CSV table of C-alpha atoms in Angstrom, one decimal:
chain,number,residue,atom,x,y,z
A,1,MET,CA,2.2,5.6,26.1
A,2,ALA,CA,5.1,4.2,24.1
A,3,THR,CA,7.0,7.3,23.5
A,4,LYS,CA,9.3,9.1,25.9
A,5,GLY,CA,8.9,12.3,24.0
A,6,LYS,CA,12.5,12.5,23.0
A,7,LYS,CA,11.9,14.0,19.6
A,8,THR,CA,9.2,16.4,18.6
A,9,LEU,CA,7.6,15.9,15.2
A,10,LYS,CA,8.7,18.7,13.0
A,11,SER,CA,7.6,17.5,9.5
A,12,ILE,CA,5.9,14.7,7.7
A,13,THR,CA,5.5,14.0,4.0
A,14,LEU,CA,2.9,11.6,2.7
A,15,VAL,CA,2.5,10.1,-0.8
A,16,VAL,CA,-1.1,9.3,-1.6
A,17,SER,CA,-1.5,6.8,-4.4
A,18,LYS,CA,-4.9,5.3,-3.8
A,19,GLY,CA,-8.2,6.8,-4.7
A,20,THR,CA,-10.8,4.7,-2.9
A,21,MET,CA,-12.9,5.9,-0.1
A,22,ASP,CA,-11.4,3.6,2.6
A,23,MET,CA,-7.8,4.4,1.7
A,24,ALA,CA,-8.5,8.2,1.6
A,25,TYR,CA,-9.0,8.2,5.4
A,26,PRO,CA,-5.6,7.2,6.7
A,27,PRO,CA,-3.6,10.0,5.0
A,28,LEU,CA,-6.1,12.7,5.9
A,29,MET,CA,-6.4,11.5,9.5
A,30,ILE,CA,-2.6,11.3,9.8
A,31,ALA,CA,-2.2,14.7,8.1
A,32,THR,CA,-4.7,16.6,10.3
A,33,GLY,CA,-3.3,14.8,13.4
A,34,ALA,CA,0.3,15.9,12.5
A,35,ALA,CA,-0.8,19.5,11.7
A,36,ALA,CA,-2.6,19.6,15.1
A,37,MET,CA,0.7,18.7,16.7
A,38,GLY,CA,2.3,21.7,15.0
A,39,ALA,CA,4.2,19.8,12.3
A,40,GLU,CA,4.7,20.9,8.7
A,41,VAL,CA,2.7,18.5,6.6
A,42,ASN,CA,3.1,18.0,2.9
A,43,ILE,CA,1.0,15.5,0.8
A,44,PHE,CA,2.0,14.5,-2.7
A,45,PHE,CA,-1.0,13.2,-4.6
A,46,THR,CA,0.0,10.8,-7.3
A,47,PHE,CA,-1.7,8.1,-9.5
A,48,TYR,CA,-5.3,7.3,-8.3
A,49,GLY,CA,-4.6,9.5,-5.2
A,50,ILE,CA,-5.1,12.6,-7.3
A,51,ASN,CA,-8.8,11.8,-7.2
A,52,LEU,CA,-8.8,13.1,-3.6
A,53,ILE,CA,-8.1,16.6,-4.7
A,54,LYS,CA,-10.3,16.9,-7.7
A,55,LYS,CA,-12.9,19.7,-7.2
A,56,ASP,CA,-15.9,18.0,-5.6
A,57,GLY,CA,-14.1,14.7,-6.2
A,58,ILE,CA,-13.6,13.4,-2.7
A,59,ASP,CA,-17.3,12.9,-2.0
A,60,LYS,CA,-17.5,10.7,-5.1
A,61,LEU,CA,-14.8,8.3,-4.0
A,62,GLN,CA,-16.1,4.7,-3.8
A,63,ILE,CA,-15.2,1.4,-2.3
A,64,SER,CA,-15.8,-1.9,-3.9
A,65,PRO,CA,-16.2,-5.1,-1.9
A,66,VAL,CA,-15.1,-7.3,-4.8
A,67,GLY,CA,-11.8,-9.2,-4.1
A,68,LYS,CA,-11.6,-7.6,-0.6
A,69,PRO,CA,-12.0,-10.4,1.9
A,70,ASP,CA,-10.7,-8.0,4.6
A,71,MET,CA,-13.7,-5.7,4.5
A,72,PRO,CA,-16.2,-6.0,7.4
A,73,LYS,CA,-19.3,-7.9,6.4
A,74,PRO,CA,-22.4,-5.7,5.9
A,75,ASP,CA,-24.8,-5.4,8.9
A,76,PHE,CA,-27.7,-6.9,7.0
A,77,SER,CA,-25.9,-10.2,6.4
A,78,PRO,CA,-24.7,-12.8,9.0
A,79,PHE,CA,-22.0,-13.9,6.5
A,80,PRO,CA,-19.3,-12.1,4.4
A,81,VAL,CA,-20.7,-11.4,0.9
A,82,PRO,CA,-19.2,-13.7,-1.7
A,83,ASN,CA,-17.5,-12.1,-4.7
A,84,ILE,CA,-20.2,-13.5,-7.0
A,85,VAL,CA,-22.7,-11.2,-5.2
A,86,SER,CA,-20.3,-8.3,-4.7
A,87,MET,CA,-19.7,-7.9,-8.4
A,88,LEU,CA,-23.4,-7.4,-9.1
A,89,PRO,CA,-24.4,-4.0,-10.3
A,90,GLY,CA,-25.1,-1.6,-7.4
A,91,MET,CA,-22.9,-3.4,-4.9
A,92,THR,CA,-20.1,-0.8,-5.1
A,93,ALA,CA,-22.6,1.9,-4.5
A,94,MET,CA,-24.2,-0.1,-1.6
A,95,ALA,CA,-20.8,-0.8,0.0
A,96,THR,CA,-19.9,2.9,-0.3
A,97,SER,CA,-23.1,4.2,1.3
A,98,MET,CA,-22.9,1.6,4.1
A,99,MET,CA,-19.4,2.6,4.9
A,100,LYS,CA,-20.4,6.3,4.8
A,101,LYS,CA,-23.3,5.6,7.2
A,102,LYS,CA,-21.0,3.7,9.6
A,103,ILE,CA,-18.5,6.5,9.6
A,104,LYS,CA,-21.2,9.1,10.2
A,105,ASP,CA,-22.7,7.1,13.0
A,106,THR,CA,-19.3,6.7,14.7
A,107,GLY,CA,-18.9,10.5,14.7
A,108,ILE,CA,-15.9,10.4,12.4
A,109,MET,CA,-15.6,13.4,10.0
A,110,SER,CA,-16.6,13.0,6.3
A,111,LEU,CA,-13.8,13.0,3.8
A,112,GLU,CA,-14.9,16.4,2.6
A,113,ASP,CA,-14.7,17.9,6.0
A,114,LEU,CA,-11.3,16.2,6.7
A,115,LEU,CA,-9.9,17.7,3.5
A,116,LYS,CA,-11.2,21.2,4.3
A,117,SER,CA,-9.8,20.9,7.9
A,118,ALA,CA,-6.4,19.8,6.5
A,119,GLN,CA,-6.3,22.9,4.2
A,120,GLU,CA,-7.4,25.2,7.1
A,121,MET,CA,-4.7,23.7,9.3
A,122,GLY,CA,-2.0,24.6,6.7
A,123,VAL,CA,-1.4,21.1,5.3
A,124,LYS,CA,0.2,21.6,1.8
A,125,PHE,CA,-1.3,19.7,-1.1
A,126,TRP,CA,1.0,18.9,-4.1
A,127,ALA,CA,-0.2,17.5,-7.4
A,128,CYS,CA,2.0,15.1,-9.3
A,129,THR,CA,2.6,16.5,-12.8
A,130,PRO,CA,3.2,13.2,-14.7
A,131,THR,CA,-0.1,11.9,-13.2
A,132,MET,CA,-1.9,15.1,-14.4
A,133,GLU,CA,-0.6,14.5,-17.9
A,134,LEU,CA,-1.5,10.9,-17.8
A,135,MET,CA,-5.0,11.5,-16.7
A,136,ASN,CA,-5.5,14.7,-18.5
A,137,ILE,CA,-6.1,16.8,-15.4
A,138,LYS,CA,-5.5,20.6,-15.3
A,139,GLU,CA,-4.6,22.6,-12.2
A,140,GLY,CA,-8.0,24.3,-12.6
A,141,ASP,CA,-9.7,20.9,-12.1
A,142,LEU,CA,-8.1,20.6,-8.6
A,143,VAL,CA,-8.8,22.2,-5.2
A,144,ASP,CA,-6.3,24.8,-4.1
A,145,VAL,CA,-2.9,23.2,-4.2
A,146,ALA,CA,0.5,24.5,-3.1
A,147,GLY,CA,1.8,23.5,-6.5
A,148,CYS,CA,2.2,20.9,-9.2
A,149,ILE,CA,5.5,19.1,-8.9
A,150,GLY,CA,7.4,16.0,-10.2
A,151,VAL,CA,9.2,13.3,-8.4
A,152,ALA,CA,12.3,15.5,-7.8
A,153,GLY,CA,10.1,18.1,-6.0
A,154,TYR,CA,8.6,15.3,-3.8
A,155,LEU,CA,12.0,13.9,-3.0
A,156,ASP,CA,13.3,17.3,-1.9
A,157,MET,CA,10.5,17.6,0.6
A,158,ALA,CA,10.8,14.0,1.8
A,159,ALA,CA,14.5,14.2,2.4
A,160,ASP,CA,13.8,16.8,5.0
A,161,SER,CA,11.0,15.0,6.8
A,162,ASP,CA,10.9,13.1,10.1
A,163,ILE,CA,8.3,10.7,8.8
A,164,ASN,CA,7.7,9.5,5.3
A,165,LEU,CA,4.9,7.3,4.3
A,166,PHE,CA,3.6,5.9,1.0
A,167,ILE,CA,-0.1,5.3,1.2
B,1,MET,CA,8.7,25.0,-3.8
B,2,ALA,CA,8.1,23.7,-0.3
B,3,THR,CA,11.7,22.8,0.5
B,4,LYS,CA,14.4,25.1,1.7
B,5,GLY,CA,17.1,22.6,0.6
B,6,LYS,CA,18.3,22.1,4.1
B,7,LYS,CA,19.2,18.5,3.6
B,8,THR,CA,20.5,16.7,0.6
B,9,LEU,CA,19.0,13.3,-0.2
B,10,LYS,CA,21.8,10.8,0.3
B,11,SER,CA,20.0,7.5,0.3
B,12,ILE,CA,16.6,6.0,-0.2
B,13,THR,CA,15.4,2.4,0.2
B,14,LEU,CA,12.1,1.1,-1.3
B,15,VAL,CA,10.2,-2.0,-0.6
B,16,VAL,CA,8.2,-3.1,-3.6
B,17,SER,CA,5.4,-5.6,-2.7
B,18,LYS,CA,2.9,-5.1,-5.6
B,19,GLY,CA,3.2,-6.7,-9.0
B,20,THR,CA,0.6,-4.9,-11.0
B,21,MET,CA,1.4,-2.6,-13.9
B,22,ASP,CA,0.0,0.6,-12.3
B,23,MET,CA,1.8,0.0,-9.0
B,24,ALA,CA,5.1,-0.7,-10.7
B,25,TYR,CA,5.4,2.9,-11.9
B,26,PRO,CA,5.7,4.7,-8.5
B,27,PRO,CA,8.7,2.9,-7.2
B,28,LEU,CA,10.6,3.0,-10.6
B,29,MET,CA,9.8,6.7,-11.1
B,30,ILE,CA,10.9,7.5,-7.5
B,31,ALA,CA,14.0,5.3,-7.8
B,32,THR,CA,15.2,6.9,-11.1
B,33,GLY,CA,14.3,10.4,-9.8
B,34,ALA,CA,16.4,9.8,-6.7
B,35,ALA,CA,19.3,8.3,-8.7
B,36,ALA,CA,19.3,11.4,-10.9
B,37,MET,CA,19.7,13.5,-7.8
B,38,GLY,CA,22.8,11.5,-6.9
B,39,ALA,CA,21.3,9.5,-4.1
B,40,GLU,CA,22.1,5.9,-3.4
B,41,VAL,CA,19.0,3.9,-4.2
B,42,ASN,CA,18.2,0.4,-3.0
B,43,ILE,CA,15.0,-1.5,-3.9
B,44,PHE,CA,13.9,-4.7,-2.0
B,45,PHE,CA,11.5,-6.7,-4.2
B,46,THR,CA,9.3,-8.9,-2.1
B,47,PHE,CA,6.0,-10.8,-2.5
B,48,TYR,CA,4.3,-9.9,-5.8
B,49,GLY,CA,6.8,-7.2,-6.3
B,50,ILE,CA,9.4,-9.8,-7.4
B,51,ASN,CA,7.4,-10.0,-10.7
B,52,LEU,CA,9.0,-6.7,-11.7
B,53,ILE,CA,12.5,-8.2,-11.8
B,54,LYS,CA,11.7,-11.5,-13.5
B,55,LYS,CA,13.5,-11.7,-16.9
B,56,ASP,CA,11.1,-10.3,-19.5
B,57,GLY,CA,8.6,-10.1,-16.7
B,58,ILE,CA,7.9,-6.4,-16.4
B,59,ASP,CA,6.3,-6.2,-19.8
B,60,LYS,CA,3.8,-8.8,-18.8
B,61,LEU,CA,2.5,-7.0,-15.7
B,62,GLN,CA,-1.2,-6.4,-15.9
B,63,ILE,CA,-3.8,-4.3,-14.4
B,64,SER,CA,-7.3,-5.5,-13.6
B,65,PRO,CA,-10.2,-3.1,-13.4
B,66,VAL,CA,-12.2,-5.4,-11.1
B,67,GLY,CA,-12.9,-4.0,-7.7
B,68,LYS,CA,-11.0,-0.8,-8.5
B,69,PRO,CA,-13.5,2.0,-8.4
B,70,ASP,CA,-10.5,4.5,-8.4
B,71,MET,CA,-9.3,3.6,-11.9
B,72,PRO,CA,-10.1,6.2,-14.6
B,73,LYS,CA,-12.9,5.1,-16.8
B,74,PRO,CA,-11.9,3.9,-20.3
B,75,ASP,CA,-12.0,6.5,-23.2
B,76,PHE,CA,-14.7,4.5,-25.1
B,77,SER,CA,-17.2,4.7,-22.3
B,78,PRO,CA,-19.0,7.7,-20.8
B,79,PHE,CA,-19.4,5.8,-17.5
B,80,PRO,CA,-17.1,3.8,-15.2
B,81,VAL,CA,-17.2,0.1,-16.1
B,82,PRO,CA,-19.2,-1.9,-13.6
B,83,ASN,CA,-17.6,-4.9,-11.9
B,84,ILE,CA,-19.9,-7.3,-13.7
B,85,VAL,CA,-18.4,-6.2,-17.0
B,86,SER,CA,-14.9,-5.8,-15.7
B,87,MET,CA,-14.7,-9.4,-14.7
B,88,LEU,CA,-15.5,-10.7,-18.2
B,89,PRO,CA,-12.7,-12.5,-20.0
B,90,GLY,CA,-10.5,-10.1,-21.9
B,91,MET,CA,-11.1,-7.1,-19.7
B,92,THR,CA,-7.9,-7.4,-17.8
B,93,ALA,CA,-6.0,-7.5,-21.1
B,94,MET,CA,-8.1,-4.6,-22.4
B,95,ALA,CA,-7.5,-2.4,-19.3
B,96,THR,CA,-3.7,-3.2,-19.5
B,97,SER,CA,-3.4,-2.3,-23.1
B,98,MET,CA,-5.5,0.9,-22.7
B,99,MET,CA,-3.3,2.0,-19.8
B,100,LYS,CA,-0.1,1.2,-21.8
B,101,LYS,CA,-1.4,3.3,-24.7
B,102,LYS,CA,-2.2,6.3,-22.5
B,103,ILE,CA,1.2,6.1,-20.9
B,104,LYS,CA,2.9,6.0,-24.4
B,105,ASP,CA,0.7,8.9,-25.7
B,106,THR,CA,1.7,11.0,-22.6
B,107,GLY,CA,5.4,10.4,-23.4
B,108,ILE,CA,6.0,8.5,-20.2
B,109,MET,CA,8.6,5.7,-20.4
B,110,SER,CA,7.5,2.1,-20.6
B,111,LEU,CA,8.2,0.0,-17.5
B,112,GLU,CA,10.8,-1.9,-19.4
B,113,ASP,CA,12.7,1.3,-20.3
B,114,LEU,CA,12.3,2.6,-16.7
B,115,LEU,CA,13.7,-0.6,-15.3
B,116,LYS,CA,16.7,-0.4,-17.6
B,117,SER,CA,17.3,3.2,-16.8
B,118,ALA,CA,17.3,2.5,-13.1
B,119,GLN,CA,19.9,-0.2,-13.6
B,120,GLU,CA,22.1,2.1,-15.8
B,121,MET,CA,21.8,4.8,-13.1
B,122,GLY,CA,23.1,2.4,-10.5
B,123,VAL,CA,19.9,1.7,-8.6
B,124,LYS,CA,20.5,-1.6,-6.7
B,125,PHE,CA,17.9,-4.3,-7.0
B,126,TRP,CA,17.7,-6.8,-4.1
B,127,ALA,CA,15.5,-10.0,-4.3
B,128,CYS,CA,13.8,-11.2,-1.2
B,129,THR,CA,14.9,-14.8,-0.5
B,130,PRO,CA,11.8,-16.0,1.4
B,131,THR,CA,9.7,-14.8,-1.6
B,132,MET,CA,11.9,-16.7,-4.0
B,133,GLU,CA,11.5,-19.9,-2.0
B,134,LEU,CA,7.7,-19.4,-1.7
B,135,MET,CA,7.3,-18.7,-5.4
B,136,ASN,CA,10.0,-21.2,-6.5
B,137,ILE,CA,12.1,-18.5,-8.3
B,138,LYS,CA,15.8,-18.9,-8.8
B,139,GLU,CA,18.4,-16.1,-9.2
B,140,GLY,CA,18.8,-17.1,-12.8
B,141,ASP,CA,15.1,-16.3,-13.4
B,142,LEU,CA,15.8,-12.6,-12.5
B,143,VAL,CA,17.4,-9.6,-14.2
B,144,ASP,CA,20.8,-8.6,-12.8
B,145,VAL,CA,20.4,-8.1,-9.0
B,146,ALA,CA,22.9,-6.8,-6.5
B,147,GLY,CA,22.0,-9.9,-4.4
B,148,CYS,CA,19.3,-12.0,-2.8
B,149,ILE,CA,18.7,-11.1,0.9
B,150,GLY,CA,16.3,-11.6,3.7
B,151,VAL,CA,14.6,-9.2,6.0
B,152,ALA,CA,17.7,-8.5,8.1
B,153,GLY,CA,19.6,-7.4,5.0
B,154,TYR,CA,16.8,-5.1,4.1
B,155,LEU,CA,16.6,-3.6,7.6
B,156,ASP,CA,20.4,-2.9,7.5
B,157,MET,CA,20.0,-0.8,4.4
B,158,ALA,CA,16.8,0.9,5.6
B,159,ALA,CA,18.3,1.9,8.9
B,160,ASP,CA,20.8,4.0,7.0
B,161,SER,CA,18.4,5.6,4.6
B,162,ASP,CA,17.0,9.2,4.6
B,163,ILE,CA,13.7,8.0,3.0
B,164,ASN,CA,12.1,4.6,3.5
B,165,LEU,CA,8.9,3.7,1.6
B,166,PHE,CA,6.8,0.5,1.5
B,167,ILE,CA,5.0,0.4,-1.9
C,1,MET,CA,25.9,-6.6,1.2
C,2,ALA,CA,24.7,-3.0,0.5
C,3,THR,CA,25.2,-1.7,4.0
C,4,LYS,CA,28.4,-0.5,5.6
C,5,GLY,CA,26.8,-0.9,9.0
C,6,LYS,CA,27.2,2.8,9.8
C,7,LYS,CA,24.0,3.0,11.7
C,8,THR,CA,22.4,0.4,14.0
C,9,LEU,CA,18.7,0.0,13.9
C,10,LYS,CA,17.3,1.3,17.1
C,11,SER,CA,13.5,1.5,16.4
C,12,ILE,CA,11.0,0.9,13.8
C,13,THR,CA,7.3,1.7,13.6
C,14,LEU,CA,4.8,0.1,11.2
C,15,VAL,CA,1.3,1.0,10.3
C,16,VAL,CA,-0.7,-2.1,9.3
C,17,SER,CA,-3.8,-1.1,7.3
C,18,LYS,CA,-4.5,-4.3,5.3
C,19,GLY,CA,-6.2,-7.4,6.6
C,20,THR,CA,-5.6,-10.0,3.9
C,21,MET,CA,-3.5,-13.1,4.4
C,22,ASP,CA,-0.8,-12.1,1.9
C,23,MET,CA,-0.4,-8.6,3.2
C,24,ALA,CA,-0.2,-9.8,6.8
C,25,TYR,CA,3.2,-11.4,6.1
C,26,PRO,CA,5.3,-8.4,5.3
C,27,PRO,CA,4.7,-6.5,8.5
C,28,LEU,CA,5.1,-9.5,10.8
C,29,MET,CA,8.3,-10.7,9.0
C,30,ILE,CA,9.7,-7.2,9.2
C,31,ALA,CA,8.7,-6.8,12.8
C,32,THR,CA,10.2,-10.1,14.0
C,33,GLY,CA,13.3,-9.5,11.9
C,34,ALA,CA,13.8,-6.1,13.5
C,35,ALA,CA,13.1,-7.4,17.0
C,36,ALA,CA,15.7,-10.1,16.4
C,37,MET,CA,18.2,-7.4,15.7
C,38,GLY,CA,17.5,-5.8,19.0
C,39,ALA,CA,15.3,-2.9,17.8
C,40,GLU,CA,12.3,-1.5,19.5
C,41,VAL,CA,9.3,-2.4,17.3
C,42,ASN,CA,5.9,-0.8,17.5
C,43,ILE,CA,3.0,-1.7,15.2
C,44,PHE,CA,-0.1,0.5,14.8
C,45,PHE,CA,-3.0,-1.6,13.6
C,46,THR,CA,-5.6,0.5,11.8
C,47,PHE,CA,-8.5,0.0,9.4
C,48,TYR,CA,-8.6,-3.6,8.0
C,49,GLY,CA,-5.2,-4.2,9.7
C,50,ILE,CA,-7.0,-4.5,13.0
C,51,ASN,CA,-8.2,-8.0,11.8
C,52,LEU,CA,-4.7,-9.3,12.4
C,53,ILE,CA,-4.9,-8.8,16.2
C,54,LYS,CA,-8.5,-10.0,16.7
C,55,LYS,CA,-8.5,-13.0,19.0
C,56,ASP,CA,-8.2,-16.1,16.8
C,57,GLY,CA,-8.6,-13.7,13.9
C,58,ILE,CA,-5.3,-14.0,12.1
C,59,ASP,CA,-5.9,-17.6,11.1
C,60,LYS,CA,-9.1,-16.6,9.4
C,61,LEU,CA,-7.5,-14.0,7.1
C,62,GLN,CA,-8.2,-14.7,3.5
C,63,ILE,CA,-6.8,-13.9,0.1
C,64,SER,CA,-9.0,-13.3,-2.9
C,65,PRO,CA,-7.7,-13.9,-6.4
C,66,VAL,CA,-10.3,-11.6,-8.0
C,67,GLY,CA,-8.8,-8.5,-9.6
C,68,LYS,CA,-5.3,-9.5,-8.6
C,69,PRO,CA,-3.4,-10.2,-11.8
C,70,ASP,CA,-0.1,-10.2,-9.8
C,71,MET,CA,-1.0,-13.4,-7.9
C,72,PRO,CA,1.0,-16.5,-8.9
C,73,LYS,CA,-1.2,-18.9,-10.9
C,74,PRO,CA,-2.4,-22.0,-9.0
C,75,ASP,CA,-0.4,-25.2,-9.4
C,76,PHE,CA,-3.3,-27.1,-10.9
C,77,SER,CA,-3.6,-24.7,-13.8
C,78,PRO,CA,-1.2,-24.0,-16.7
C,79,PHE,CA,-2.8,-20.5,-17.0
C,80,PRO,CA,-3.6,-17.7,-14.7
C,81,VAL,CA,-7.2,-18.0,-13.5
C,82,PRO,CA,-9.5,-15.4,-15.2
C,83,ASN,CA,-11.6,-13.1,-13.0
C,84,ILE,CA,-14.8,-14.8,-14.2
C,85,VAL,CA,-13.6,-18.0,-12.6
C,86,SER,CA,-12.0,-16.4,-9.6
C,87,MET,CA,-15.2,-14.8,-8.5
C,88,LEU,CA,-17.1,-18.1,-8.3
C,89,PRO,CA,-18.1,-19.2,-4.8
C,90,GLY,CA,-15.3,-21.1,-3.1
C,91,MET,CA,-12.4,-19.6,-5.0
C,92,THR,CA,-11.4,-17.2,-2.2
C,93,ALA,CA,-11.3,-20.2,0.2
C,94,MET,CA,-9.3,-22.2,-2.4
C,95,ALA,CA,-6.8,-19.4,-3.0
C,96,THR,CA,-6.4,-19.1,0.7
C,97,SER,CA,-5.8,-22.7,1.4
C,98,MET,CA,-3.4,-23.1,-1.6
C,99,MET,CA,-1.3,-20.1,-0.4
C,100,LYS,CA,-1.3,-21.6,3.1
C,101,LYS,CA,-0.1,-24.9,1.8
C,102,LYS,CA,2.7,-23.3,-0.2
C,103,ILE,CA,3.8,-21.3,2.8
C,104,LYS,CA,3.9,-24.5,4.9
C,105,ASP,CA,5.7,-26.4,2.3
C,106,THR,CA,8.3,-23.7,2.1
C,107,GLY,CA,8.9,-23.9,5.8
C,108,ILE,CA,7.7,-20.3,6.4
C,109,MET,CA,5.9,-19.8,9.7
C,110,SER,CA,2.2,-19.6,9.9
C,111,LEU,CA,0.7,-16.1,10.6
C,112,GLU,CA,-0.4,-17.4,14.0
C,113,ASP,CA,3.1,-18.5,14.9
C,114,LEU,CA,4.6,-15.2,13.6
C,115,LEU,CA,2.2,-13.2,15.6
C,116,LYS,CA,3.1,-15.2,18.8
C,117,SER,CA,6.8,-14.9,18.0
C,118,ALA,CA,6.4,-11.1,17.6
C,119,GLN,CA,4.7,-10.8,21.0
C,120,GLU,CA,7.3,-13.1,22.7
C,121,MET,CA,10.1,-10.9,21.2
C,122,GLY,CA,8.6,-7.8,22.7
C,123,VAL,CA,7.0,-6.3,19.6
C,124,LYS,CA,4.4,-3.8,20.9
C,125,PHE,CA,0.9,-3.9,19.3
C,126,TRP,CA,-1.2,-0.8,19.3
C,127,ALA,CA,-4.8,-0.7,18.3
C,128,CYS,CA,-6.2,2.3,16.5
C,129,THR,CA,-9.1,3.7,18.6
C,130,PRO,CA,-11.1,5.3,15.7
C,131,THR,CA,-11.0,2.0,13.9
C,132,MET,CA,-12.2,0.2,16.9
C,133,GLU,CA,-15.2,2.6,17.2
C,134,LEU,CA,-15.9,2.3,13.4
C,135,MET,CA,-15.8,-1.5,13.5
C,136,ASN,CA,-17.4,-1.9,16.9
C,137,ILE,CA,-14.4,-3.7,18.4
C,138,LYS,CA,-13.6,-3.7,22.1
C,139,GLU,CA,-10.2,-4.2,23.7
C,140,GLY,CA,-11.4,-7.5,25.0
C,141,ASP,CA,-11.9,-8.7,21.4
C,142,LEU,CA,-8.1,-8.3,20.7
C,143,VAL,CA,-5.0,-10.2,21.6
C,144,ASP,CA,-2.8,-8.6,24.2
C,145,VAL,CA,-2.1,-5.1,23.1
C,146,ALA,CA,0.3,-2.5,24.6
C,147,GLY,CA,-2.6,0.0,24.3
C,148,CYS,CA,-5.4,1.6,22.2
C,149,ILE,CA,-4.2,4.9,20.8
C,150,GLY,CA,-5.2,7.5,18.2
C,151,VAL,CA,-3.2,9.2,15.5
C,152,ALA,CA,-1.4,11.5,17.9
C,153,GLY,CA,-0.1,8.5,19.8
C,154,TYR,CA,1.1,6.9,16.6
C,155,LEU,CA,2.8,10.0,15.4
C,156,ASP,CA,4.7,10.3,18.7
C,157,MET,CA,6.2,6.9,18.2
C,158,ALA,CA,6.9,7.4,14.6
C,159,ALA,CA,8.7,10.7,15.1
C,160,ASP,CA,11.2,8.8,17.2
C,161,SER,CA,11.8,5.9,14.8
C,162,ASP,CA,14.6,5.1,12.4
C,163,ILE,CA,12.3,3.4,9.9
C,164,ASN,CA,8.6,4.2,9.3
C,165,LEU,CA,6.5,2.1,6.9
C,166,PHE,CA,2.8,2.2,6.0
C,167,ILE,CA,1.8,-1.3,4.9
């Protein structure tokens, strides 16, 4: 192991700005991992990231294969799928359901379960107020959040954190 | 509020690597927010991010709906726009102007005004020299910058910062 | 220069989550730059980022112009390439080879050489175990890594770092 355990993780603050299925995993896995280590965890959901905390929203997140040459090729195909095929109707849904199946087969939690685990472990969710105004989202549209805050509120939390990440 | 105000934000350093209209907002909103709190703010513009500080460039930033299932659906449509429609000529311009209109209607500053505010508030802009060489950009092509530096210069600033984010 | 050299960079930990050619440069340039300054550098390769450390994999990374209005326009064209052209078969390969040529002409190292330099300079590579399970990757499929670890292992390293970035 790389670490000599010199410093214990006390707090971590994440900014979540992406709302696709694949990019929803890293913040939730990091958040639940940090909470399991006893750290205070705050997540500031901004821009497309706010989709993760819409009521029943996280199960609707999708992933599009278009313009993403770094996505693993689908199991049914010996070759990566070219963009001209990826952009056909139905391919976003197909990529999404294939990734969901792979995740399930691997025994990794669904996003819905990860989000619930995070809440049960005390991870605090913060919604970005300018984003809510821009996308016409009310607090009632969201899962339980610790509060709705602006950039200043985020910066106050981040200044006090051992680890800050923008995802 | 989550924070107990234990630590005051003294300095923040951002890396800006994206050059799309949507991803230009987070760094500029965080930068002006931090400057308003009295922090020293440095931004290192690298890769596509350098487009934000090209003279008259920030108003030309665009947003493409292709391959982005996390973008809010347009107001005129009851459904998200499929990729096969999004990739038609004119759709990038349409998505860009729709997002601009929404931002204006919400009372959020334009990117141009945010960039000027940041400069007036003393946020320091640093251009990445390898990126300038790669994209054949001269210092004269850029808005006023504090300097053109490489990775070592960035790391020197970041080592001294309370918050570091890669955007 | 912005920095007053108050603090020396002792350690930096990067999360690499993207597997495209363009987004492979920032972490490797930052990592080698930090190593050259004598810092301890750890990189945690997760999600698509794991493609960077597949054996012979880094030279196969691609870049797609579809849905990326922030990419520089190709030299042969006076205008940015519209999505309807970018998604034609062969355009991903063309964009990749054009970017590679530009990088070579500028005298910037290839990704393969950067990766080797990082290893020679003592940068430690860590593979994300849930990603390996998800993408069915064995340790033997990877270049020499310091180890395969989960989120807790990453957080231990990150808690001790002066700079943390999620790329």
